[in-house]
XYZ file of C-alpha atoms in Angstrom:
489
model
C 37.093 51.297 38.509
C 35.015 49.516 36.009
C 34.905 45.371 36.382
C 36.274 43.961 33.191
C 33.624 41.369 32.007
C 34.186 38.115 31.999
C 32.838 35.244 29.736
C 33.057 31.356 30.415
C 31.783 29.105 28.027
C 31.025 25.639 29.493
C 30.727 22.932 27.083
C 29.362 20.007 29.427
C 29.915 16.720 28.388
C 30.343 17.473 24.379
C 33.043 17.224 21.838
C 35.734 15.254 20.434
C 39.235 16.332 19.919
C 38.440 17.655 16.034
C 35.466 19.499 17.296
C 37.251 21.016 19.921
C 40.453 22.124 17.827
C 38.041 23.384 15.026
C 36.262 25.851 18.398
C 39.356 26.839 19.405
C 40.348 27.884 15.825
C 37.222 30.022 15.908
C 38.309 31.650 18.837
C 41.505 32.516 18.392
C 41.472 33.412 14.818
C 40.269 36.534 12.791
C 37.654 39.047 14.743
C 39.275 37.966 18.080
C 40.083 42.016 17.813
C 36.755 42.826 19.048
C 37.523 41.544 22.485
C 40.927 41.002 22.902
C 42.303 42.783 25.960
C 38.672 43.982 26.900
C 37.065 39.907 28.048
C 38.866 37.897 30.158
C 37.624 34.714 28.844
C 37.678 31.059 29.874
C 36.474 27.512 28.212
C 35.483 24.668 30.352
C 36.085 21.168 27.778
C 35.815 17.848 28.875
C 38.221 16.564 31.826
C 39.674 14.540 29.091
C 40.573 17.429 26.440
C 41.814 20.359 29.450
C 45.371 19.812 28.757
C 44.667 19.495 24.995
C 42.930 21.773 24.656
C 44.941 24.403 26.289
C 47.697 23.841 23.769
C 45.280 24.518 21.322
C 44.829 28.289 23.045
C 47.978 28.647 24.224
C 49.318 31.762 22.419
C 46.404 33.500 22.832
C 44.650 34.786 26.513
C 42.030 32.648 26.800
C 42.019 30.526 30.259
C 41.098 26.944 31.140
C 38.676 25.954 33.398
C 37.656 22.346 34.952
C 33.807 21.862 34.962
C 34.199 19.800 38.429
C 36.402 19.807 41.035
C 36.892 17.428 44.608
C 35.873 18.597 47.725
C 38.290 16.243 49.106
C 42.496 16.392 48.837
C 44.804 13.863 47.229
C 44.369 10.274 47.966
C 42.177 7.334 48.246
C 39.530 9.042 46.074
C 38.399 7.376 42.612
C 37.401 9.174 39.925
C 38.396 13.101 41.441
C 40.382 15.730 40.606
C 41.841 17.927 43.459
C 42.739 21.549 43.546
C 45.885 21.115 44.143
C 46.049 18.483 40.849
C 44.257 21.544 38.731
C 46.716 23.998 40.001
C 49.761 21.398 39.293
C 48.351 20.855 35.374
C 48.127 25.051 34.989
C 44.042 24.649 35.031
C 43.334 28.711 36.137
C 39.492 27.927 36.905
C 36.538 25.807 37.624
C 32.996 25.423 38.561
C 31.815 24.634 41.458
C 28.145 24.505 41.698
C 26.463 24.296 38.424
C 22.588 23.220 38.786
C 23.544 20.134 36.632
C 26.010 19.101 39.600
C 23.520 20.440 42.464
C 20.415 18.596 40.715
C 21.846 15.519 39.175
C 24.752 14.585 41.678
C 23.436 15.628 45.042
C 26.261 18.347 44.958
C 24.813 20.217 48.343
C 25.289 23.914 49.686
C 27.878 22.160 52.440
C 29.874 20.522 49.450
C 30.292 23.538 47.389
C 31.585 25.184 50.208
C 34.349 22.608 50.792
C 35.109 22.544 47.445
C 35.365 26.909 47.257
C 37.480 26.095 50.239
C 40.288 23.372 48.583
C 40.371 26.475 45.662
C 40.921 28.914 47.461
C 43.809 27.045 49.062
C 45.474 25.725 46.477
C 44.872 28.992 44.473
C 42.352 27.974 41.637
C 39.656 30.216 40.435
C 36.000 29.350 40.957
C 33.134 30.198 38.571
C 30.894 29.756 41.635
C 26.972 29.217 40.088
C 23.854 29.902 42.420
C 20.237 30.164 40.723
C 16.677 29.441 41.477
C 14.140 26.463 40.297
C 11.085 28.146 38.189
C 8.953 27.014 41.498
C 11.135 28.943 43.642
C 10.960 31.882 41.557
C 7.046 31.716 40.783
C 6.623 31.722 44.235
C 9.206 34.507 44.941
C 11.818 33.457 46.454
C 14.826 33.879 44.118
C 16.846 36.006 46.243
C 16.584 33.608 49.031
C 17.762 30.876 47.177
C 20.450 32.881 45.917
C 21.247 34.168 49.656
C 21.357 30.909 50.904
C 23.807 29.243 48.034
C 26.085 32.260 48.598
C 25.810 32.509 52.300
C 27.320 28.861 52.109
C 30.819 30.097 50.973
C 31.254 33.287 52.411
C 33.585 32.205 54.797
C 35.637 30.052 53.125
C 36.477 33.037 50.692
C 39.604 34.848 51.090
C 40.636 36.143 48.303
C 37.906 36.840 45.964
C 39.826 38.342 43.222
C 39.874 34.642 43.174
C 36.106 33.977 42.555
C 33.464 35.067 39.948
C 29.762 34.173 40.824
C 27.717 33.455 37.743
C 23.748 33.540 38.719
C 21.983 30.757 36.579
C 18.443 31.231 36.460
C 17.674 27.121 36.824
C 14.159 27.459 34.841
C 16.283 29.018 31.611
C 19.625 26.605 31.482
C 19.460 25.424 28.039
C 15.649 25.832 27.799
C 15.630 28.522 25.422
C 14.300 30.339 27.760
C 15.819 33.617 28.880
C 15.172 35.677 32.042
C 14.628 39.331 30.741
C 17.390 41.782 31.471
C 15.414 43.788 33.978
C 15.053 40.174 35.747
C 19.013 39.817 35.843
C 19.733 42.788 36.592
C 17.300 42.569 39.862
C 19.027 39.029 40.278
C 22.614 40.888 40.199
C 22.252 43.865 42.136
C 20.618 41.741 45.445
C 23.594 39.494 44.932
C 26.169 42.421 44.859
C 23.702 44.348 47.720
C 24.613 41.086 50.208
C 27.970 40.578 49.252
C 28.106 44.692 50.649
C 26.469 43.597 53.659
C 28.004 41.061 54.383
C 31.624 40.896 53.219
C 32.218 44.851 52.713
C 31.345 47.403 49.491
C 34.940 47.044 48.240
C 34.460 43.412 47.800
C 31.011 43.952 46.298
C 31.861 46.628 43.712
C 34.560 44.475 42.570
C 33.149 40.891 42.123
C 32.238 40.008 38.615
C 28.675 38.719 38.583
C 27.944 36.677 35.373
C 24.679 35.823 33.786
C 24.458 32.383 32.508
C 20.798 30.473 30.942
C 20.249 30.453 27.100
C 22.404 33.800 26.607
C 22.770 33.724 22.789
C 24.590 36.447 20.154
C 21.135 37.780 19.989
C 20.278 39.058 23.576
C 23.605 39.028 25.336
C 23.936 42.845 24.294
C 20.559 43.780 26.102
C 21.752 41.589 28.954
C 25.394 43.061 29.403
C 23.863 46.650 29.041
C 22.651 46.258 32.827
C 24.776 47.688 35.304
C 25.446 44.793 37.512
C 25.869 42.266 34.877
C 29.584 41.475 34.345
C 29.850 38.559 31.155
C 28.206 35.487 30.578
C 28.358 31.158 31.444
C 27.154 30.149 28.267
C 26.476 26.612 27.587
C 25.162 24.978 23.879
C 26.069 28.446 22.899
C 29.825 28.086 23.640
C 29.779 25.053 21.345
C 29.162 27.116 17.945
C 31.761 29.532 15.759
C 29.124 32.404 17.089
C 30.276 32.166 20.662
C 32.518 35.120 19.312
C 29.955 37.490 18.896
C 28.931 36.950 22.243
C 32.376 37.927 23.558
C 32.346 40.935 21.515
C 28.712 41.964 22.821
C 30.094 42.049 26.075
C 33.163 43.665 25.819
C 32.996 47.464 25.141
C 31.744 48.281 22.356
C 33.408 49.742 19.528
C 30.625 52.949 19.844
C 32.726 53.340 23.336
C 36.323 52.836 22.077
C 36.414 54.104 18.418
C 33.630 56.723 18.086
C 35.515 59.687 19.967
C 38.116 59.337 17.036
C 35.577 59.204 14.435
C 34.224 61.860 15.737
C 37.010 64.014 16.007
C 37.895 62.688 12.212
C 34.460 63.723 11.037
C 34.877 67.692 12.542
C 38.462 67.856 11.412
C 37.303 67.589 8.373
C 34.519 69.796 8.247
C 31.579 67.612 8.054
C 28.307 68.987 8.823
C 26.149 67.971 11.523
C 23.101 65.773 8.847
C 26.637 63.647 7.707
C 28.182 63.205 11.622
C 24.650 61.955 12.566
C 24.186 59.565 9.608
C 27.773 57.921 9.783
C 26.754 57.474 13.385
C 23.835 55.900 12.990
C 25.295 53.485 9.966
C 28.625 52.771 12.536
C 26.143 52.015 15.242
C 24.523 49.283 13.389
C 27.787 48.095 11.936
C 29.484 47.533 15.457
C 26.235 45.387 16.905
C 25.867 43.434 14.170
C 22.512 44.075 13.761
C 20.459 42.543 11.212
C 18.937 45.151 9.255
C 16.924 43.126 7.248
C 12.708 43.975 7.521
C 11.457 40.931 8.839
C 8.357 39.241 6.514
C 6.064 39.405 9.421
C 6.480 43.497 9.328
C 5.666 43.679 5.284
C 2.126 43.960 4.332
C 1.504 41.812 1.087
C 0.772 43.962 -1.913
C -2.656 42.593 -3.662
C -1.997 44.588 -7.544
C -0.486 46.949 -8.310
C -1.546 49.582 -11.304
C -0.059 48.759 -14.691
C 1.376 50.888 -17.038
C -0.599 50.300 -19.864
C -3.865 50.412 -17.754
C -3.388 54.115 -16.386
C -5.857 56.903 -16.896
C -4.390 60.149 -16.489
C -4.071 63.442 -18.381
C -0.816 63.784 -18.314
C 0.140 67.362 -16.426
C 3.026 69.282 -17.768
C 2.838 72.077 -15.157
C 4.041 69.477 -12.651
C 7.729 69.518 -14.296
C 8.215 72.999 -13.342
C 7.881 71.628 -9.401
C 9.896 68.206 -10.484
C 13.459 68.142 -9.960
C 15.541 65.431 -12.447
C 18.674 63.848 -9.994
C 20.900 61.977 -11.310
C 23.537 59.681 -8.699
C 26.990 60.052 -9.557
C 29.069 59.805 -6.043
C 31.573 57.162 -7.829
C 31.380 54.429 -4.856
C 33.441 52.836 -6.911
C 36.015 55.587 -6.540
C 36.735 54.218 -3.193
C 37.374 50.524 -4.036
C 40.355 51.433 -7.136
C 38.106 53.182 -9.852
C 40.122 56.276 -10.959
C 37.067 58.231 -11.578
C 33.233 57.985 -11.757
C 31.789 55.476 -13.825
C 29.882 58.175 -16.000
C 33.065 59.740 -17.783
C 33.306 56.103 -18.974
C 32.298 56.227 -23.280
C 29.359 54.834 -23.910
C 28.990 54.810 -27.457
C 30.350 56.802 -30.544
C 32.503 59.497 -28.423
C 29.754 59.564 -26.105
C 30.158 58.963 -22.332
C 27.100 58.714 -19.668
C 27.077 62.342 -18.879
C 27.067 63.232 -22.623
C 24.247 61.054 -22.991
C 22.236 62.361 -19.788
C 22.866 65.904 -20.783
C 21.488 64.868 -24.590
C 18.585 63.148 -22.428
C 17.853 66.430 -20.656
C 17.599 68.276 -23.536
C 15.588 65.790 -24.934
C 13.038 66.062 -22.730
C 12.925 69.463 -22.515
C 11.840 69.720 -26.092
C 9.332 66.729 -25.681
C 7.678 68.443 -22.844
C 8.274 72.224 -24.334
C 9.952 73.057 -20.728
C 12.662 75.241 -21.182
C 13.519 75.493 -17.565
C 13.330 71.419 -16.547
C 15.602 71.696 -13.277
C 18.550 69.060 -13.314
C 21.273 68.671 -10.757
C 23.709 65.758 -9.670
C 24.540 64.441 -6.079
C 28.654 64.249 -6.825
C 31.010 63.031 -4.732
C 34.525 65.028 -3.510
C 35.655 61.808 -5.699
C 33.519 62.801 -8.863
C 32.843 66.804 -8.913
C 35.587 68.016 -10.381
C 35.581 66.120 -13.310
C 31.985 65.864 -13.930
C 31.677 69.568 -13.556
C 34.513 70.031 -16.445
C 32.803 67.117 -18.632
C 29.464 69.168 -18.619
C 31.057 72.685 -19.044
C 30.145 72.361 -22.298
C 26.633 72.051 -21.813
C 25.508 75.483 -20.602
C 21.800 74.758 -20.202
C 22.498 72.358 -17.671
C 23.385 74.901 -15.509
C 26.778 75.535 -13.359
C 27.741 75.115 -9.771
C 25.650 74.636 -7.137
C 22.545 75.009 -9.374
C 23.864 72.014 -11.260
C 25.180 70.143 -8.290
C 25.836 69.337 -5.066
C 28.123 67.189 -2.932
C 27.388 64.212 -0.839
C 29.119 63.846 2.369
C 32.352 61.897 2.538
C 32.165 58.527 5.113
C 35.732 57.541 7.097
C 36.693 53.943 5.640
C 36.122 51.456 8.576
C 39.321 49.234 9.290
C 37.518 45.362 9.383
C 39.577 43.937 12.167
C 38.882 46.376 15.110
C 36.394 48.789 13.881
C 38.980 51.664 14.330
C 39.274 55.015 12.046
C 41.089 53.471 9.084
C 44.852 54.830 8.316
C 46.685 55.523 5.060
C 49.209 57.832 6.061
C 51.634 58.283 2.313
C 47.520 59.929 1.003
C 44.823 60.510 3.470
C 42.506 60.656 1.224
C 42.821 57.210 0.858
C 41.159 57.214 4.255
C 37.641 58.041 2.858
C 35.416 57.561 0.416
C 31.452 58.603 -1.011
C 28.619 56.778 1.115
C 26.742 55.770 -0.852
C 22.935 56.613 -2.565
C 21.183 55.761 1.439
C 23.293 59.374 1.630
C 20.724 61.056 -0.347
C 18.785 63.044 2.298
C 21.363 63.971 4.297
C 23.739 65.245 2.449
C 20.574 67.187 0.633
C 20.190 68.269 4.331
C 23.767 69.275 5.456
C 24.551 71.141 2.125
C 20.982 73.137 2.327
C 20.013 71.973 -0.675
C 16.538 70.566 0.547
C 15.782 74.017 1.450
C 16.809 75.862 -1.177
C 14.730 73.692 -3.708
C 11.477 73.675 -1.412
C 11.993 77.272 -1.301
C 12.214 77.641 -4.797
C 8.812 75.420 -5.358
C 10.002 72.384 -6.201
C 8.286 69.306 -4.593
C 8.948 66.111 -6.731
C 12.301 64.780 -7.198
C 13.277 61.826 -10.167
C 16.147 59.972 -9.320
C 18.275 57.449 -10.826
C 22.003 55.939 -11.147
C 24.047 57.872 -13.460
C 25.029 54.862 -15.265
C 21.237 53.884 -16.108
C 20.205 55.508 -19.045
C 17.049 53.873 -19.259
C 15.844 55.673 -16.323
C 14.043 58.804 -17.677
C 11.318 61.102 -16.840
C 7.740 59.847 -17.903
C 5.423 62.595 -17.571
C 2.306 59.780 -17.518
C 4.212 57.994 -14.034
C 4.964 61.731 -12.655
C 1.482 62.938 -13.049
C -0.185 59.448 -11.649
C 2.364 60.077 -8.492
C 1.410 63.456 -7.905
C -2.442 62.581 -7.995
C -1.603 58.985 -5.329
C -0.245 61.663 -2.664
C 2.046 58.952 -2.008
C 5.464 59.962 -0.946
C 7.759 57.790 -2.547
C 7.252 54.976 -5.392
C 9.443 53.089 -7.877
């Protein structure tokens, strides 16, 4: 049975009671979707703030946790918290072990164990932490470490449905640095191969190993992706609004959950194979949050560029008879209330956008003394229909599929869970045109691309329906053709 991750964020000694209810708010507020049922998730606030702040969280299923705990009982004992006092004030969970405690307060192997051993008594979860100095690991001896720290406890544990060890790599606690998830993952699996060794392979396919040490939005999903990592102890990253994307990284994802149903949506409806693989790939990106932006350090500067005015061609008419005119006119806006495409909108004096692109058209076919200058639309299921009966009267154009063809249709994307959006009194509520990135493959799908390289065609114009100052200039098209460059604007 898979191990349902498991996320603690520990926020040392920061906050204050505002900055605390405004994390909280973040947590339990919109998005929580993403990982709600799939995380079990904990917070570790000051001693001073647990109750507090587990009124703040209380309707929702996120768990307290104490950063320390005694390794003594009740009594004569200044300044500690017991167990039993954790249990009594509905605390779930706490540390035991952090490198902060271990390194700063002397907290040995021998204490930790006592203090695993007052949990497990009084019933109290421990987030037990083990992890290596960099020294220990330059010289190679992280597994020991991490043998010996868990070694320490092993018999004190009896019920370790009651325990979750998170490995903390010492060297990358709040240094930025990060081990690499092929380092964790060799981390986790010797932990887990011990815990098989030495306690059984029941126990050991069932305890939740965590990875804790600069884990930000930005790498937990490489990090989770490993086999034997279960969640995350994150630290200064627990402290920001973003924390939330790192519980949705390591939940599942919404490729696992949602896709089969968008899949089966997409063939239900008859979708060819170029549009299944392209909403894919755009749902993909959507899901991990990734930043699709092309970073500056990937762009190579552009010295000049050649200037209108400036160019020396002869311009080539024979190149229109392989030059296709497109014109984009999937009505986007069809799927946010727009009745119909923008381009049966008028224009001017009667005239709407499609009057004025076919006048356009025939325009230029008398400029350039082409009587056979190919034009065609990409239309949506939202726009075809109407389009096709605006320009019925416009014969040259063309008709059908030599005038058109369709892009694919997308599934709208519900925003709180990712799932297969649902408008059961009109379905087709449910979906709506792509978009112009949709160009190639719906070209693709429909076997249009073929049919036009077949035909000779091998330069394409293409603009927005709606932008009439976009037309063909036989100077640009023949400059183009003589770059060899395959795509400029």
């Amino acid at each position: 049975m898979p191990r349902k991750p498991f996320v603690g964020g520990n926020w040392k000694s920061n906050g204050t009671v505002d900055s605390a209810r405004a994390l909280c708010a973040s947590l339990t507020g919109a998005g929580v979707a993403a990982w709600r049922n799939k995380v079990d998730v904990v917070i570790s606030p000051i001693a001073p703030q647990l109750g507090l702040v587990g009124k703040f969280v209380k309707k929702s299923l996120i768990r307290i946790a104490s950063q320390n705990v005694s390794a003594s009982g009740e009594g004569a004992f200044t300044g500690e918290i017991s167990a039993g006092q954790l249990k009594d004030a509905g605390i779930q969970w706490t540390l035991v072990g952090h490198s902060e405690r271990r390194t700063k307060y002397g907290e040995t192997d021998a204490i930790t164990a006592d203090k695993v051993e007052k949990c497990q008594a009084a019933g109290v979860g421990v987030i037990f932490c083990i992890g290596e100095q960099l020294s220990e690991r330059e010289s190679g001896k992280t597994d020991e470490v991490n043998k010996r720290q868990v070694d320490a406890v092993l018999d004190k544990i009896k019920d370790w449905k009651k325990v979750v060890i998170a490995y903390e790599p010492v060297w990358a606690i709040g240094t930025g640095k990060v081990a690499t998830p092929e380092q964790a993952q060799d981390a986790h699996a010797a932990i887990r191969k011990l815990i098989a060794s030495s306690v059984s392979e029941e126990v050991a396919n069932a305890v939740r190993i965590i990875y804790g040490g600069s884990v930000t939005p930005e790498n937990a999903k490489d990090l989770i992706a490993k086999p034997d990592i279960d969640g995350f102890l994150v630290g200064g990253a627990s402290l920001k609004p973003t924390f939330t994307q790192i519980l949705a990284a390591a939940g599942p994802s919404a490729m696992t959950t949602s896709w089969p149903k968008y899949q089966e949506k997409l063939e239900k409806e008859g979708l060819n194979e170029s549009a299944i693989k392209a909403f894919k790939y755009n749902y993909r990106m959507l899901v991990c949050k990734s930043d699709m932006m092309i970073p500056e350090s990937k762009l190579d500067p552009v010295d000049s560029l050649p200037d209108y005015e400036s160019l020396k061609v002869k311009p080539d008419p024979k190149l229109l008879k392989q030059t296709v005119i497109l014109k984009l006119n999937g009505g986007l806006g069809t799927g946010m209330g727009l009745e119909k495409a923008k381009s049966l909108l008028e224009v001017t004096d009667g005239n709407t956008f499609l009057d004025l692109i076919a006048k356009q058209v025939e325009s230029m076919k008398s400029e350039f003394k082409v009587k056979d200058l190919k034009f065609m639309l990409m239309n949506s299921f939202a726009t075809s229909k109407d389009t096709l009966e605006a320009l019925a009267k416009y014969k040259e154009l063309g008709t059908g599929e030599d005038l058109e063809f369709v892009q694919n249709k997308a599934p709208k994307v519900d925003a709180s869970d990712f799932s297969p959006a649902v408008w059961s009194k009109d379905p087709s509520h449910e979906w709506c045109p792509p978009g112009h990135g949709d160009l190639y493959p719906a070209m693709v799908g429909s076997g249009t691309l073929d049919k036009l390289l077949k035909k000779g065609f091998k330069y394409m114009f293409v603009s927005n329906s709606d932008n009439l100052g976009a037309t063909m200039d036989l100077n640009i098209l023949t400059h183009f053709a003589q770059s060899g460059a395959p795509f400029m604007m």
